[in-house]
Amino acid sequence: MTTTEVAVDRPLQDLDWDNLTFSVTPTRSMWLMECDKELVWNEGKLEPFRNLQMSPAAGVLNYGQGAFEGMKAYHTEKNRIVLFRPEENARRLVDSATRLCMPPIPEEKFIEGVEAVVRDNADFVPPFGRGSFYIRPILWGSGPVLGVKPAPWFSFLIYASPVGLYFKGGLRCLNLKVSHDFHRAAPHGTGNAKAIGNYAASLYPLMQAKEEGFDEVIYLKAANEELVEEVGAANIFAVKGNKMVTPRLGGSILPGVTRDSVLTIAAELMDMETEERDVTLEEVLDADEVFCTGTAAVVMPIGKITDKENTKVYCEEQIGPVTRKLYDMLTGIQKEKVEDRFDWLRPVLEI
Ligand code: PLP
Ligand code: COI
C-alpha cells in the first residue's frame, strides 16, 4: 500500500455533482509519457489537459495501433480517495500492448501516472456517494508509418473525468438484444486485449440496437453460436438458485477486473457456487437473474433479453436479490462502507 497524503488545499470544483453522466469533463492535468526510437520510455510527467498534435501518418490513425484501460478512483466514506485494484489494469495493459506490438508501460510507471493524475485533480473527484472519477490510460502508435508495421515510437496518456453511471438512468434493468448478425471477437483475434479497434467494430451493432430501443448487445461466440460471450462493454453473468456462471476466458473475452471481483465476492462472501465455463444462450434465457459487470457499468441488472422474436423478462423495476447484493458489496468495498477483506483498495489521498 502507498502512504496516503493530505490533499492540496483546493476547493471542490463547482460541478453539477448530482447529475453526472458518463461523459468527459476536462480536468486540470493529464499524464504524458513518450518513448523514443529505441522504444525506451521517458519518465513521464503531468501536463495541462490539452489537445494533442499528431503526424498524419501516425500508426494509430492509419492502422488502429492502440489500446486503453478503464479504471476508477472513489471518494470513500472515510474521506479518502482510493483506487480499486489498479495493478490489474496495469497488468492488462501490458498484455494488450504485447498483443498489439507496442512497448509495454512498466507497471510501476502506470500506477505512478494514475496516482499523479488523481492527486493533481482531486478537486474533480465527485464527493462521497455522488459519482466516481473515471481514469482512462491510453497507449498508441504516435510515430509515422506507411507500410503495415508497428509505429516507430509510441505515446502513453492518462486523462480522467468525473462520471456518473455508464447507462443513462442509473441503476435499472437493462433491455438487451442478442446479436445474430455480428460478433465482437474471433477465435485467436484481439478480444482479450483492450484494443481500440474492438470498440470501433462494436459501434455499428450498438447503434442498430439503440435504434431498435435496446440498451446494448449480447454477443455470441464466433466459434460456437450456442454460447454467449459478452455484453458490448461488460462481462455477463447468469444466476440460477445458488449457482452463478460466467463465460470462461478463452482468448476472445476481455478479462474484466469487475468480473474477477464479483466472482470472488460471490464465492467468498455470499457462499455461492461459481463457475467459469462455456455458458449457453439457452441457460442464460433460463436463468433467474442475469447481469453484466464492468468498471463503467459496475453491476447492472439485465431486465430483458430479446433473442430474434422472443423476449425473456427477468426484472422490470425490482432488481434481483443476488444482483442487488453483489452491487451493494462491490460498491460498498469501493466506498469503504464494507471491509476490504481482499486488500483491493489503494489509498491515494486523505481529504
Ligand atoms: N468486456 C468489455 C468488452 C469491456 O470493454 C469491459 C470494460 O472494460 C469489460 C468487459 C469489463 O472490464 P472491467 O471490469 O475490467 O472494466
Ligand atoms: C470500462 O468499463 O472501463 C470500459 O472501458 C468500458 C467502456 C466505457 C469502453
Coordinates of C-alpha atoms and ligand atoms in Angstrom, one line a residue:
M1 CA 0.0 0.0 0.0
T2 CA 1.2 3.5 -0.7
T3 CA 1.1 6.0 2.1
T4 CA -1.8 8.5 1.8
E5 CA -1.2 12.2 1.7
V6 CA -3.3 15.2 2.7
A7 CA -4.8 16.7 -0.5
V8 CA -3.7 20.0 -1.7
D9 CA -6.0 22.7 -0.4
R10 CA -8.2 23.3 -3.4
P11 CA -11.9 23.9 -3.0
L12 CA -14.1 21.3 -4.8
Q13 CA -14.9 22.2 -8.4
D14 CA -18.3 23.8 -8.9
L15 CA -19.9 21.0 -11.0
D16 CA -23.4 19.6 -11.0
W17 CA -22.4 16.6 -8.9
D18 CA -26.0 15.3 -8.7
N19 CA -26.4 15.0 -12.4
L20 CA -23.2 13.4 -13.6
T21 CA -23.3 11.4 -16.8
F22 CA -20.7 9.1 -18.4
S23 CA -19.1 11.9 -20.4
V24 CA -15.8 13.9 -20.4
T25 CA -15.4 16.9 -18.2
P26 CA -11.9 18.3 -18.9
T27 CA -9.8 18.4 -15.7
R28 CA -6.6 20.4 -14.8
S29 CA -4.0 17.9 -16.0
M30 CA -3.1 14.7 -17.7
W31 CA -0.1 12.4 -17.6
L32 CA 2.0 12.1 -20.7
M33 CA 4.9 9.7 -21.4
E34 CA 6.7 9.2 -24.7
C35 CA 9.1 6.6 -25.9
D36 CA 12.0 7.1 -28.4
K37 CA 13.0 5.1 -31.5
E38 CA 14.8 2.7 -29.2
L39 CA 11.4 2.1 -27.5
V40 CA 12.7 3.4 -24.2
W41 CA 10.0 5.3 -22.2
N42 CA 10.8 8.7 -20.7
E43 CA 10.0 9.5 -17.0
G44 CA 6.5 10.9 -17.8
K45 CA 5.0 14.0 -16.3
L46 CA 1.8 15.9 -15.7
E47 CA 0.8 18.4 -18.3
P48 CA -2.2 20.7 -18.6
F49 CA -5.1 18.9 -20.2
R50 CA -5.0 19.9 -23.8
N51 CA -5.5 18.6 -27.4
L52 CA -2.7 16.6 -29.0
Q53 CA -0.8 17.1 -32.2
M54 CA -0.1 14.1 -34.3
S55 CA 1.6 13.0 -37.6
P56 CA -1.0 12.3 -40.3
A57 CA 0.9 9.0 -40.7
A58 CA 0.7 8.1 -37.0
G59 CA 0.3 4.3 -36.6
V60 CA -2.9 4.7 -34.5
L61 CA -4.6 6.9 -37.2
N62 CA -3.7 4.6 -40.1
Y63 CA -3.8 1.1 -38.6
G64 CA -5.5 1.4 -35.2
Q65 CA -2.4 0.6 -33.2
G66 CA -3.7 1.5 -29.8
A67 CA -5.0 0.1 -26.5
F68 CA -6.6 1.6 -23.5
E69 CA -7.7 0.9 -19.9
G70 CA -10.7 2.0 -17.8
M71 CA -10.5 2.3 -14.0
K72 CA -11.9 4.5 -11.3
A73 CA -11.0 6.4 -8.1
Y74 CA -13.6 6.8 -5.4
H75 CA -14.1 9.3 -2.6
T76 CA -14.9 7.0 0.3
E77 CA -17.0 7.2 3.4
K78 CA -13.7 7.5 5.4
N79 CA -12.9 10.7 3.4
R80 CA -10.1 9.2 1.4
I81 CA -9.6 8.9 -2.3
V82 CA -8.8 5.3 -3.3
L83 CA -8.1 3.3 -6.4
F84 CA -9.6 -0.1 -7.0
R85 CA -7.2 -2.9 -8.0
P86 CA -5.1 -0.6 -10.2
E87 CA -2.4 -3.3 -10.5
E88 CA -4.9 -5.4 -12.5
N89 CA -5.3 -2.6 -15.1
A90 CA -1.5 -2.1 -15.3
R91 CA -1.0 -5.8 -16.0
R92 CA -3.8 -6.0 -18.6
L93 CA -2.3 -3.0 -20.5
V94 CA 1.0 -4.9 -20.6
D95 CA -0.9 -7.8 -22.2
S96 CA -2.8 -5.6 -24.6
A97 CA 0.5 -3.8 -25.6
T98 CA 2.2 -7.1 -26.3
R99 CA -0.6 -8.3 -28.5
L100 CA -0.5 -5.1 -30.5
C101 CA 3.3 -4.9 -30.8
M102 CA 3.6 -1.8 -28.6
P103 CA 6.3 -1.4 -25.9
P104 CA 4.6 -2.1 -22.5
I105 CA 4.3 0.5 -19.8
P106 CA 6.2 -0.6 -16.7
E107 CA 3.5 -1.4 -14.2
E108 CA 5.0 0.9 -11.5
K109 CA 5.1 3.8 -14.0
F110 CA 1.5 3.1 -14.9
I111 CA 0.5 3.3 -11.2
E112 CA 2.7 6.4 -10.7
G113 CA 0.9 8.2 -13.5
V114 CA -2.5 7.2 -12.4
E115 CA -1.8 8.4 -8.8
A116 CA -0.3 11.7 -10.1
V117 CA -3.5 12.4 -12.1
V118 CA -5.7 11.6 -9.2
R119 CA -3.7 13.8 -6.8
D120 CA -3.5 16.8 -9.1
N121 CA -7.2 16.6 -9.9
A122 CA -8.5 15.7 -6.5
D123 CA -10.9 18.6 -6.6
F124 CA -12.6 17.0 -9.6
V125 CA -13.3 13.7 -7.8
P126 CA -17.0 13.5 -7.0
P127 CA -17.9 13.8 -3.3
F128 CA -18.8 10.6 -1.5
G129 CA -21.9 9.0 -2.9
R130 CA -22.2 11.3 -5.9
G131 CA -20.3 9.5 -8.7
S132 CA -16.8 8.4 -9.3
F133 CA -13.6 9.6 -11.1
Y134 CA -13.1 7.6 -14.3
I135 CA -9.5 7.2 -15.4
R136 CA -8.6 6.5 -19.0
P137 CA -5.0 5.4 -19.7
I138 CA -4.3 5.1 -23.5
L139 CA -1.2 3.8 -25.3
W140 CA -0.8 4.3 -29.0
G141 CA 1.5 4.3 -32.0
S142 CA 2.3 8.0 -32.5
G143 CA 5.2 7.7 -34.9
P144 CA 4.6 7.7 -38.7
V145 CA 4.2 4.5 -40.8
L146 CA 3.0 3.9 -44.3
G147 CA 3.6 0.2 -44.7
V148 CA 1.6 -2.1 -42.4
K149 CA 4.0 -2.4 -39.5
P150 CA 4.4 -1.2 -35.9
A151 CA 4.8 2.6 -35.5
P152 CA 8.4 3.7 -34.8
W153 CA 7.5 5.3 -31.5
F154 CA 4.7 5.5 -29.1
S155 CA 2.8 7.7 -26.6
F156 CA 1.1 7.0 -23.3
L157 CA -1.5 9.3 -21.8
I158 CA -3.7 9.2 -18.7
Y159 CA -6.7 11.5 -18.5
A160 CA -9.6 11.4 -16.1
S161 CA -13.1 12.8 -15.7
P162 CA -15.8 12.8 -13.0
V163 CA -18.6 10.5 -14.2
G164 CA -22.0 9.0 -13.2
L165 CA -23.2 5.5 -14.2
Y166 CA -22.5 4.3 -17.7
F167 CA -26.1 3.5 -18.6
K168 CA -28.4 6.5 -18.7
G169 CA -31.0 6.4 -15.9
G170 CA -28.8 5.0 -13.2
L171 CA -29.1 1.5 -11.7
R172 CA -32.0 0.0 -13.7
C173 CA -32.9 -3.2 -15.5
L174 CA -31.3 -3.1 -19.0
N175 CA -33.0 -4.2 -22.2
L176 CA -30.6 -6.2 -24.4
K177 CA -30.7 -7.8 -27.7
V178 CA -28.8 -11.0 -28.8
S179 CA -26.7 -10.2 -31.8
H180 CA -27.0 -12.8 -34.6
D181 CA -25.5 -10.6 -37.3
F182 CA -22.2 -9.5 -35.7
H183 CA -19.5 -11.0 -33.5
R184 CA -17.3 -8.9 -31.1
A185 CA -14.3 -11.1 -31.4
A186 CA -12.9 -14.0 -33.4
P187 CA -11.0 -17.0 -32.1
H188 CA -7.3 -16.1 -31.8
G189 CA -8.3 -12.4 -32.5
T190 CA -7.9 -9.4 -30.2
G191 CA -11.0 -10.0 -28.0
N192 CA -8.9 -10.4 -24.8
A193 CA -6.9 -7.2 -25.5
K194 CA -8.4 -3.8 -24.8
A195 CA -7.6 -2.8 -28.4
I196 CA -9.2 0.4 -29.6
G197 CA -10.3 -1.3 -32.8
N198 CA -12.5 -3.7 -30.9
Y199 CA -14.7 -0.8 -29.9
A200 CA -14.8 0.8 -33.4
A201 CA -16.1 -2.5 -34.7
S202 CA -18.8 -2.6 -32.0
L203 CA -20.3 0.7 -32.9
Y204 CA -22.5 -0.4 -35.8
P205 CA -24.2 -3.2 -33.9
L206 CA -24.6 -0.9 -30.9
M207 CA -26.2 1.9 -33.0
Q208 CA -28.6 -0.6 -34.7
A209 CA -29.6 -2.0 -31.3
K210 CA -30.2 1.5 -29.9
E211 CA -32.3 2.4 -32.9
E212 CA -34.4 -0.6 -32.1
G213 CA -34.8 0.6 -28.5
F214 CA -32.2 -1.7 -26.8
D215 CA -29.5 -0.5 -24.4
E216 CA -26.8 -2.9 -25.6
V217 CA -26.0 -6.1 -27.4
I218 CA -25.2 -9.6 -26.1
Y219 CA -22.6 -11.2 -28.4
L220 CA -22.4 -14.9 -29.1
K221 CA -19.2 -16.8 -29.5
A222 CA -18.0 -16.7 -33.1
A223 CA -16.7 -20.3 -32.8
N224 CA -20.0 -21.7 -31.5
E225 CA -23.1 -19.5 -31.7
E226 CA -24.9 -21.5 -29.0
L227 CA -22.6 -19.9 -26.4
V228 CA -22.7 -16.4 -25.0
E229 CA -19.6 -14.3 -24.8
E230 CA -20.0 -10.7 -23.5
V231 CA -22.1 -7.6 -23.5
G232 CA -20.7 -4.8 -25.6
A233 CA -18.6 -3.2 -22.9
A234 CA -19.1 -5.6 -20.0
N235 CA -18.9 -9.2 -18.9
I236 CA -22.1 -11.3 -18.5
F237 CA -23.3 -13.5 -15.6
A238 CA -26.3 -15.8 -15.1
V239 CA -27.7 -16.9 -11.7
K240 CA -29.8 -19.9 -11.1
G241 CA -30.6 -20.8 -7.5
N242 CA -27.3 -20.6 -5.6
K243 CA -25.2 -21.0 -8.7
M244 CA -23.6 -18.2 -10.7
V245 CA -21.9 -18.8 -14.0
T246 CA -19.9 -16.6 -16.4
P247 CA -18.3 -17.5 -19.7
R248 CA -14.7 -18.7 -19.2
L249 CA -11.9 -16.6 -20.5
G250 CA -10.5 -18.2 -23.6
G251 CA -8.9 -15.5 -25.8
S252 CA -12.0 -13.8 -27.1
I253 CA -13.4 -12.4 -23.9
L254 CA -12.0 -9.3 -22.0
P255 CA -10.7 -10.5 -18.6
G256 CA -12.7 -7.9 -16.6
V257 CA -11.4 -6.7 -13.2
T258 CA -15.0 -6.3 -12.1
R259 CA -15.7 -9.9 -13.4
D260 CA -13.0 -11.3 -11.2
S261 CA -14.0 -9.2 -8.2
V262 CA -17.7 -10.3 -8.5
L263 CA -16.6 -14.0 -8.7
T264 CA -14.6 -13.6 -5.6
I265 CA -17.3 -11.7 -3.6
A266 CA -20.0 -14.3 -4.6
A267 CA -17.8 -17.3 -3.6
E268 CA -16.1 -15.9 -0.5
L269 CA -18.7 -13.5 0.9
M270 CA -22.0 -14.9 -0.3
D271 CA -21.4 -18.6 -0.2
M272 CA -22.4 -19.0 -3.8
E273 CA -21.3 -21.7 -6.2
T274 CA -19.4 -20.0 -9.0
E275 CA -18.4 -21.4 -12.4
E276 CA -16.3 -20.1 -15.2
R277 CA -17.1 -22.3 -18.2
D278 CA -18.9 -22.3 -21.6
V279 CA -22.3 -20.8 -21.0
T280 CA -25.1 -21.5 -23.5
L281 CA -27.6 -18.9 -24.6
E282 CA -30.3 -21.4 -23.6
E283 CA -29.2 -21.4 -19.9
V284 CA -28.9 -17.6 -19.9
L285 CA -32.5 -17.5 -21.1
D286 CA -33.5 -20.0 -18.4
A287 CA -31.7 -18.1 -15.5
D288 CA -33.3 -16.4 -12.5
E289 CA -31.1 -13.3 -12.8
V290 CA -28.7 -12.1 -15.5
F291 CA -26.4 -9.1 -15.0
C292 CA -23.3 -7.6 -16.5
T293 CA -20.2 -6.1 -15.0
G294 CA -17.6 -3.5 -15.8
T295 CA -15.7 -0.6 -14.4
A296 CA -18.0 1.8 -16.2
A297 CA -21.1 -0.4 -16.0
V298 CA -20.4 -1.5 -12.3
V299 CA -23.0 -4.3 -11.7
M300 CA -26.0 -3.8 -14.0
P301 CA -29.1 -6.0 -13.9
I302 CA -30.4 -7.2 -17.2
G303 CA -34.1 -6.9 -17.3
K304 CA -35.0 -8.2 -20.7
I305 CA -33.2 -10.2 -23.4
T306 CA -34.6 -10.4 -26.9
D307 CA -33.4 -13.3 -29.0
K308 CA -34.8 -13.0 -32.5
E309 CA -38.6 -12.6 -31.9
N310 CA -38.7 -13.9 -28.3
T311 CA -38.2 -11.8 -25.2
K312 CA -37.4 -13.1 -21.8
V313 CA -38.2 -10.8 -18.9
Y314 CA -36.1 -11.1 -15.7
C315 CA -37.0 -7.9 -13.9
E316 CA -38.8 -4.6 -14.7
E317 CA -38.3 -2.4 -11.6
Q318 CA -37.3 -4.7 -8.8
I319 CA -33.6 -5.8 -9.2
G320 CA -32.9 -9.5 -8.4
P321 CA -31.6 -10.2 -4.9
V322 CA -28.2 -11.6 -6.0
T323 CA -27.5 -8.8 -8.4
R324 CA -28.5 -6.2 -5.7
K325 CA -26.3 -7.8 -3.1
L326 CA -23.3 -8.0 -5.5
Y327 CA -23.8 -4.4 -6.4
D328 CA -24.0 -3.4 -2.8
M329 CA -21.0 -5.4 -1.7
L330 CA -18.8 -4.3 -4.6
T331 CA -19.6 -0.6 -4.3
G332 CA -19.5 -1.0 -0.5
I333 CA -15.9 -2.1 -0.7
Q334 CA -15.1 0.6 -3.2
K335 CA -16.6 3.3 -1.0
E336 CA -15.1 1.8 2.3
K337 CA -18.6 1.0 3.7
V338 CA -17.8 -2.7 3.6
E339 CA -14.5 -4.1 4.9
D340 CA -11.8 -4.5 2.2
R341 CA -11.1 -8.2 3.0
F342 CA -9.2 -8.8 -0.2
D343 CA -6.9 -5.8 0.0
W344 CA -8.3 -4.3 -3.2
L345 CA -8.1 -0.6 -2.3
R346 CA -5.1 1.5 -2.9
P347 CA -5.5 4.8 -0.9
V348 CA -4.1 7.8 -2.7
L349 CA -5.2 10.8 -0.7
E350 CA -6.9 11.8 2.6
I351 CA -9.2 14.7 2.3
Ligands
PLP1 N1 -15.7 -6.5 -21.6 C1 -15.5 -5.5 -22.4 C2 -15.6 -5.7 -23.8 C3 -15.2 -4.2 -21.8 O1 -15.0 -3.2 -22.6 C4 -15.1 -4.1 -20.4 C5 -14.8 -2.8 -19.8 O2 -13.7 -2.5 -19.6 C6 -15.3 -5.2 -19.6 C7 -15.6 -6.4 -20.2 C8 -15.2 -5.1 -18.1 O3 -13.9 -5.0 -17.7 P1 -13.5 -4.3 -16.3 O4 -14.4 -4.9 -15.3 O5 -12.1 -4.5 -16.2 O6 -13.9 -2.8 -16.5
COI2 C1 -14.8 0.4 -18.8 O1 -15.7 -0.2 -18.2 O2 -13.9 1.0 -18.2 C2 -14.7 0.4 -20.2 O3 -13.6 0.5 -20.7 C3 -15.9 0.2 -21.0 C4 -16.2 1.3 -22.0 C5 -16.6 2.6 -21.5 C6 -15.4 1.2 -23.2

